[in-house]
mmCIF file of C-alpha atoms in Angstrom:
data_model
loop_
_atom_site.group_PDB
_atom_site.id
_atom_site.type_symbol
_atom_site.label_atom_id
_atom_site.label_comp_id
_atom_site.label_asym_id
_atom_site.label_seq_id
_atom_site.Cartn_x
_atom_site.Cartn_y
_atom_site.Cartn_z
ATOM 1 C CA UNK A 297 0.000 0.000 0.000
ATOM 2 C CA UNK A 298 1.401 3.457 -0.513
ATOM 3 C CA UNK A 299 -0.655 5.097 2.055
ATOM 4 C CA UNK A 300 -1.803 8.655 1.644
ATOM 5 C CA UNK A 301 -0.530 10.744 -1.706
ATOM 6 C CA UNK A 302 -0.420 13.803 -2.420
ATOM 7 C CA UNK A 303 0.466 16.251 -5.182
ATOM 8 C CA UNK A 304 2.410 18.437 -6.000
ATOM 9 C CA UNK A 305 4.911 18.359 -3.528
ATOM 10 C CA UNK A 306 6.136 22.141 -3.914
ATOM 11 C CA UNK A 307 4.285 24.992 -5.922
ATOM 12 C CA UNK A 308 4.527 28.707 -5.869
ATOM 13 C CA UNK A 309 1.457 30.174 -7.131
ATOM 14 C CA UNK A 310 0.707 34.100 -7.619
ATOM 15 C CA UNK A 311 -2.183 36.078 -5.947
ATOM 16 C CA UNK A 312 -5.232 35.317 -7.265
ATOM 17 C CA UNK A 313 -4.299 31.822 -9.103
ATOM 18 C CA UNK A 314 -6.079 29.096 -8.353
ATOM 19 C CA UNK A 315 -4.823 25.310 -8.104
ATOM 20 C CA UNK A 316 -5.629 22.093 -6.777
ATOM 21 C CA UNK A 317 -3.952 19.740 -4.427
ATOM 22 C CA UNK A 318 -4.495 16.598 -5.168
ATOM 23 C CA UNK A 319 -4.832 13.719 -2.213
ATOM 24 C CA UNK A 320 -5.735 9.843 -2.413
ATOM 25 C CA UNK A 321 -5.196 6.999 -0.187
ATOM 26 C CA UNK A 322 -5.612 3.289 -1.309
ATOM 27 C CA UNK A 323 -6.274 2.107 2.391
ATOM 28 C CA UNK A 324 -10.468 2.532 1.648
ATOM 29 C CA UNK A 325 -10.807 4.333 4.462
ATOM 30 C CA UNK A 326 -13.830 6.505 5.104
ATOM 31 C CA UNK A 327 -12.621 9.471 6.305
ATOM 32 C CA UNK A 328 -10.514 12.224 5.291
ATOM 33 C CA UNK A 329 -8.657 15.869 6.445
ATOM 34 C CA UNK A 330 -7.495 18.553 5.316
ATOM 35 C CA UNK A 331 -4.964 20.485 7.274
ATOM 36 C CA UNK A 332 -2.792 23.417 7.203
ATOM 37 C CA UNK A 333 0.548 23.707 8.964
ATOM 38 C CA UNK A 334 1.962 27.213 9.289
ATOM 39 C CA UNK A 335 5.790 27.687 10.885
ATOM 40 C CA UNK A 336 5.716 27.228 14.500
ATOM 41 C CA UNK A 337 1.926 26.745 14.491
ATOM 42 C CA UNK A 338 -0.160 23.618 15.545
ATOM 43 C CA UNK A 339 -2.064 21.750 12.961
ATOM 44 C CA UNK A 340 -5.532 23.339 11.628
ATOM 45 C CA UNK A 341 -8.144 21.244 9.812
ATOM 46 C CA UNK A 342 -9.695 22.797 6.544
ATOM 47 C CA UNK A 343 -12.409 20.313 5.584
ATOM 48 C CA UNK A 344 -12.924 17.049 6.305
ATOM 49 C CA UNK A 345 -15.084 13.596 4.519
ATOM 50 C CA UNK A 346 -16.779 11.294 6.214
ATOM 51 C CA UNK A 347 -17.481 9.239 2.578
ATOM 52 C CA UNK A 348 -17.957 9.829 -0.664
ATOM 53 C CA UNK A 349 -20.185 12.421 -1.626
ATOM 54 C CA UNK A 350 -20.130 13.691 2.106
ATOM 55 C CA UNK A 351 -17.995 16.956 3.082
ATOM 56 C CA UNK A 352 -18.047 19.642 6.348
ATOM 57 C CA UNK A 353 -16.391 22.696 7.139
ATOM 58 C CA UNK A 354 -13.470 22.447 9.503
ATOM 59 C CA UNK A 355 -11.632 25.206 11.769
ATOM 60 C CA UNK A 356 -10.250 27.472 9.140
ATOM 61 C CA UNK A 357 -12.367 26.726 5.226
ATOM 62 C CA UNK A 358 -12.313 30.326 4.138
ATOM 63 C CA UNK A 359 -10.538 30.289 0.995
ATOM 64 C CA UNK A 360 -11.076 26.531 -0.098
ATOM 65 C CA UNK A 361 -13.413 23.927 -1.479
ATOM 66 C CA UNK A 362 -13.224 20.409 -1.454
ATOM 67 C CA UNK A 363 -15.272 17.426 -3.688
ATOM 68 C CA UNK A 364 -15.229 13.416 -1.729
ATOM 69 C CA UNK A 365 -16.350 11.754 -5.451
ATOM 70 C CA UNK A 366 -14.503 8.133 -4.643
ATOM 71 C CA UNK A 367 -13.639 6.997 -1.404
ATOM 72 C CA UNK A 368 -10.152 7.587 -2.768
ATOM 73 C CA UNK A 369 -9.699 10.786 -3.584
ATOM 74 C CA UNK A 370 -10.305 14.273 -1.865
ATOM 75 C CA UNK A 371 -9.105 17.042 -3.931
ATOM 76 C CA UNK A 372 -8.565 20.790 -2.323
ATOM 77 C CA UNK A 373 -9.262 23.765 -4.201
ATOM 78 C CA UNK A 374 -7.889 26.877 -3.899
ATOM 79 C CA UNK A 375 -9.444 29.687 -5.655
ATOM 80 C CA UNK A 376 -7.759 33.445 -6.276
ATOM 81 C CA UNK A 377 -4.908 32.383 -3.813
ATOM 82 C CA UNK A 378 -3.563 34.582 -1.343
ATOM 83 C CA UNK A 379 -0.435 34.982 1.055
ATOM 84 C CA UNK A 380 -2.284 34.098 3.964
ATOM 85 C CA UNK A 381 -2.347 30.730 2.369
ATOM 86 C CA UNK A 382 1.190 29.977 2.182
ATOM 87 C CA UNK A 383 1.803 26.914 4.438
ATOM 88 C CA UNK A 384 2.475 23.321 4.443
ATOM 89 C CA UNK A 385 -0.936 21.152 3.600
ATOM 90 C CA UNK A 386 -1.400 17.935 4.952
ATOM 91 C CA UNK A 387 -3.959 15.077 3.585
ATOM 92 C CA UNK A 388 -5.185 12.679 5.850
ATOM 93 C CA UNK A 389 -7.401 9.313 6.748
ATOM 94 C CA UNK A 390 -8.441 7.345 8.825
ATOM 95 C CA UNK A 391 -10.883 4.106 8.797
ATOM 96 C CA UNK A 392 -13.739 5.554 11.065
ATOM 97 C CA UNK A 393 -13.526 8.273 13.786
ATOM 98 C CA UNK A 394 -17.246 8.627 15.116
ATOM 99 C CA UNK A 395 -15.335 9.761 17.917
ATOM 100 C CA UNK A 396 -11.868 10.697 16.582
ATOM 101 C CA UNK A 397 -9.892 8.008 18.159
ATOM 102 C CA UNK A 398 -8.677 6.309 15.106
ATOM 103 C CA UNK A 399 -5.372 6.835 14.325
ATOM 104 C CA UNK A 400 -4.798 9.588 11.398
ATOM 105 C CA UNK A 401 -2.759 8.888 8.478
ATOM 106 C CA UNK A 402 -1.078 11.608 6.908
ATOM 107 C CA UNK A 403 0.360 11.989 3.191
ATOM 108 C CA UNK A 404 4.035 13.733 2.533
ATOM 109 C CA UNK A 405 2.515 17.455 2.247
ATOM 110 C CA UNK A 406 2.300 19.788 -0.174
ATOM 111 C CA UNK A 407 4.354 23.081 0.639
ATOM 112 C CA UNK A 408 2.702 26.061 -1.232
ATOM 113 C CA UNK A 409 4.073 29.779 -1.158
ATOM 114 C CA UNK A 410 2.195 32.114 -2.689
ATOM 115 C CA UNK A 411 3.751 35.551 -3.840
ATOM 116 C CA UNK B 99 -7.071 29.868 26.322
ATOM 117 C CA UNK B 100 -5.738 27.880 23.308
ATOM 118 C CA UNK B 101 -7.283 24.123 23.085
ATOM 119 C CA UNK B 102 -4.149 22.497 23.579
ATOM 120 C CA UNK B 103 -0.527 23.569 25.079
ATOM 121 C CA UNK B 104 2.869 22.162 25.030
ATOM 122 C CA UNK B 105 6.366 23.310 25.708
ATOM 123 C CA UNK B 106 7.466 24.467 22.331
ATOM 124 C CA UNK B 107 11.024 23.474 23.787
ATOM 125 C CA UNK B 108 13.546 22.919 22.511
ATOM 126 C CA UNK B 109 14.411 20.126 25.046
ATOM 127 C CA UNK B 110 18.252 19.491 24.416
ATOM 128 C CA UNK B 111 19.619 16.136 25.528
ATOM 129 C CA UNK B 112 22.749 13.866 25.462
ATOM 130 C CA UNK B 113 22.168 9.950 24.592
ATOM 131 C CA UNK B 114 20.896 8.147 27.191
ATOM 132 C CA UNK B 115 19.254 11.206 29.456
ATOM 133 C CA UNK B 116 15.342 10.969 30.438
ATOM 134 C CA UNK B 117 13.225 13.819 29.091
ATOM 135 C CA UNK B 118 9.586 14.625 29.638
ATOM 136 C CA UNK B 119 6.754 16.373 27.732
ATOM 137 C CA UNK B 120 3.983 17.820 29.014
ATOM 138 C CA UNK B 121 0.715 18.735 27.655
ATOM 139 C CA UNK B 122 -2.370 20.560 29.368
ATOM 140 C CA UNK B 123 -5.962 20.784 27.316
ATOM 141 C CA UNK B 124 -8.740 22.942 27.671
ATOM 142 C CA UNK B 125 -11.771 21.188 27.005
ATOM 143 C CA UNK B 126 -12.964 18.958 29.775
ATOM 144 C CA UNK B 127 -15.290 16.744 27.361
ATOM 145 C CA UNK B 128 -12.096 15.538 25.290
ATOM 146 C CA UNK B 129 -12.506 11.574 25.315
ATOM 147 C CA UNK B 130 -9.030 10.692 23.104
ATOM 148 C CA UNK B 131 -5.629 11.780 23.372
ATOM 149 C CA UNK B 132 -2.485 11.222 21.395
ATOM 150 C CA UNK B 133 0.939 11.743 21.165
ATOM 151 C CA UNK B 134 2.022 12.007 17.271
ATOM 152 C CA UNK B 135 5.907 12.367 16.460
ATOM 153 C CA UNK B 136 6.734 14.528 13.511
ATOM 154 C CA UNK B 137 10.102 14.983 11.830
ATOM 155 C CA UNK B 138 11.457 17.956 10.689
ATOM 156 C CA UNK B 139 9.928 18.689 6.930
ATOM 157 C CA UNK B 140 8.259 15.415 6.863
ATOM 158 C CA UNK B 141 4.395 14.328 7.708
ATOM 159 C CA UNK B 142 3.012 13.741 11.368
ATOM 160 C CA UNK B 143 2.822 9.912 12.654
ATOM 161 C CA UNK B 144 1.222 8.509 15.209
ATOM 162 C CA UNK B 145 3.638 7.607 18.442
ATOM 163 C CA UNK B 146 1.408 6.415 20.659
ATOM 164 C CA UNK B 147 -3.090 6.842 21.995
ATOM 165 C CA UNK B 148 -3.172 7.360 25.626
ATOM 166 C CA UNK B 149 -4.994 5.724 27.815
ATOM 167 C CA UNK B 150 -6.696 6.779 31.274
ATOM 168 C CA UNK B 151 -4.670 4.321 33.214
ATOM 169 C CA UNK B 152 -1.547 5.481 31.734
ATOM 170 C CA UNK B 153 0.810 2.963 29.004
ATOM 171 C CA UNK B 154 4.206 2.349 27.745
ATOM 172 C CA UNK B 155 5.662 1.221 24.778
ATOM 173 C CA UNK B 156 9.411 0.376 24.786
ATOM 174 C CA UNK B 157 10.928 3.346 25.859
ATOM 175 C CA UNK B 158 7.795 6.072 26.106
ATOM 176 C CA UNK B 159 5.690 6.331 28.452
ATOM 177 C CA UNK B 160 2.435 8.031 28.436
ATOM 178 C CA UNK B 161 -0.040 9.372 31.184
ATOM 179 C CA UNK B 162 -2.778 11.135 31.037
ATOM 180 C CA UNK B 163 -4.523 13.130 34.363
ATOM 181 C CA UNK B 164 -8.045 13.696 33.476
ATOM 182 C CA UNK B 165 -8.536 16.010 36.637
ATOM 183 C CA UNK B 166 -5.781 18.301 36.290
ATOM 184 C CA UNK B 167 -6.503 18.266 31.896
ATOM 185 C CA UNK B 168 -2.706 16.946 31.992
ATOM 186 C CA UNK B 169 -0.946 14.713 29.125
ATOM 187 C CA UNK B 170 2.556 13.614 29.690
ATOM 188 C CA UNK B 171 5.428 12.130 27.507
ATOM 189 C CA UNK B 172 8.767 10.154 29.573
ATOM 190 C CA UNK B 173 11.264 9.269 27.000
ATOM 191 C CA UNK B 174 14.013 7.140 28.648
ATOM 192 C CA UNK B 175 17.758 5.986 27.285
ATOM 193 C CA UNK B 176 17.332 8.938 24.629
ATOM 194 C CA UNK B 177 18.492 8.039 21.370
ATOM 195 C CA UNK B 178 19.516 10.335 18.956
ATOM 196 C CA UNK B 179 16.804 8.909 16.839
ATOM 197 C CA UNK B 180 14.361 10.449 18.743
ATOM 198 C CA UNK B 181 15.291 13.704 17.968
ATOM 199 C CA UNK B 182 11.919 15.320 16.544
ATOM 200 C CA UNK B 183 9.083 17.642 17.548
ATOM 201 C CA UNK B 184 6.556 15.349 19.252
ATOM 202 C CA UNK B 185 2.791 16.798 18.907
ATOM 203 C CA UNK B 186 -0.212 16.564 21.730
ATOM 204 C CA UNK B 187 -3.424 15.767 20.250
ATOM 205 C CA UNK B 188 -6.669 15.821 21.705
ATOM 206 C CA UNK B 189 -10.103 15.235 20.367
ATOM 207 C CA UNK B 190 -13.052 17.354 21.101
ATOM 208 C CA UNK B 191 -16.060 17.356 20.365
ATOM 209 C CA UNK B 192 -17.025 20.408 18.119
ATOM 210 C CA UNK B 193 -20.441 21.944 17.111
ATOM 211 C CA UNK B 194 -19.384 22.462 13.803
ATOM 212 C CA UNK B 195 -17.598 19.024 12.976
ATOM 213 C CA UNK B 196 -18.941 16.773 15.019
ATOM 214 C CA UNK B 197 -15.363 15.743 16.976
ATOM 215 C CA UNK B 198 -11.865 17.388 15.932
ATOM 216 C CA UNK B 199 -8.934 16.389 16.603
ATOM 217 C CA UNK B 200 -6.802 19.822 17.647
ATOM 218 C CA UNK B 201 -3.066 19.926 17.751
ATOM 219 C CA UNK B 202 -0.678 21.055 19.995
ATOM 220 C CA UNK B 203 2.488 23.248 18.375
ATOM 221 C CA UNK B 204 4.763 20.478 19.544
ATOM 222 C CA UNK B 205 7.753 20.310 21.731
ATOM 223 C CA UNK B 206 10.932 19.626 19.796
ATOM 224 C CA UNK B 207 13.887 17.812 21.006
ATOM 225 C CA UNK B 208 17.693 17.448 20.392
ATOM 226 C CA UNK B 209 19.133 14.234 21.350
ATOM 227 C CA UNK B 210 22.673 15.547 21.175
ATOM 228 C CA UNK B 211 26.127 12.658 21.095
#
């Protein structure tokens, strides 16, 4: 299994592009994160999936969309980019969490600066 | 008050020494609580859940005081190995998702030759 994916790994985008970060894990589990780590700054969930076709708002979603079409894949959108969103992105899953004590796996990270 | 604290360190250590994290949490209701380890430029990974009646695993220890809202780390015969920043995670539960798991800033440590 190779886990959690993601893509790109690096990308420096210019106020106001848009892009997508792509994320898929071949473990079928049911749920997955979004996160954003800034420097020196605890992790902070975006959106999350609790299946396919199922999405919710996390801590900080201003700025970002998300789509759950396959239990595999959970693509993160971001649309007329901005400086505030230059950070390290994690993807994550897990099997189940009705109560959030599944373990988390996360993918490699996509670092994105945006000038 | 943020959700969850830590020491943001850095703890610096020779081989061998005994170091210890600590954690505290705001939210009373939390049911789950993790330590993850995460090295520098690279993803977060589980380390270890922790349990109410406290558990160990090789060389880490983990304990939890539900009363005081108190998560602690003991790392003994450092190895240099173990030089990371090791993350506190506790689960909530949140109006808006349901649960969420919310991360400390970590406490990073130097296991030094």
């Amino acid at each position: 299994n190779a886990g959690v994916t993601q893509t790109p790994k690096f990308r420096i985008l210019k106020i106001g592009q848009s892009m997508t970060l792509q994320c898929t894990q071949d473990m079928n589990h049911n749920y997955m994160y979004w996160y954003r780590q800034d420097p020196g700054m605890g992790l902070k969930l975006i959106y999350y999936s609790v299946g396919a076709g199922i999405t919710d708002k996390g801590e900080v979603p201003n700025g970002y969309n998300v789509s759950r079409s396959t239990t595999e894949d959970f693509p993160l959108r971001l649309e007329l980019a901005a400086p505030s969103q230059t950070s390290v992105y994690f993807c994550a899953s897990s099997y189940s969490s009705a109560s959030g004590d599944d373990e988390q796996f996360f993918g490699p990270g996509t670092r994105l600066t945006v000038l | 008050r943020k959700e969850v604290e830590q020491d943001p360190g850095p703890f610096n250590v020779p081989e061998g020494a005994t170091v210890a994290f600590n954690c505290t949490y705001s939210n009373s209701a939390s049911q789950s609580f993790f330590w993850y380890r995460q090295d520098c430029r690279k993803e977060p990974k589980l380390l270890m859940s922790v349990y109410s009646s406290g558990n160990e695993d090789g060389r880490f220890t983990a304990q939890l005081n539900r009363a005081s809202q108190y998560i602690s780390l003991l790392i003994r015969d450092s190895k240099l190995s173990d030089s990371a920043t090791y993350l506190c995670v506790v689960n909530s539960v949140d109006s808006n998702s349901g649960y969420a798991l919310n991360f400390g800033k970590g406490t990073s440590l130097l296991v030094t030759p």
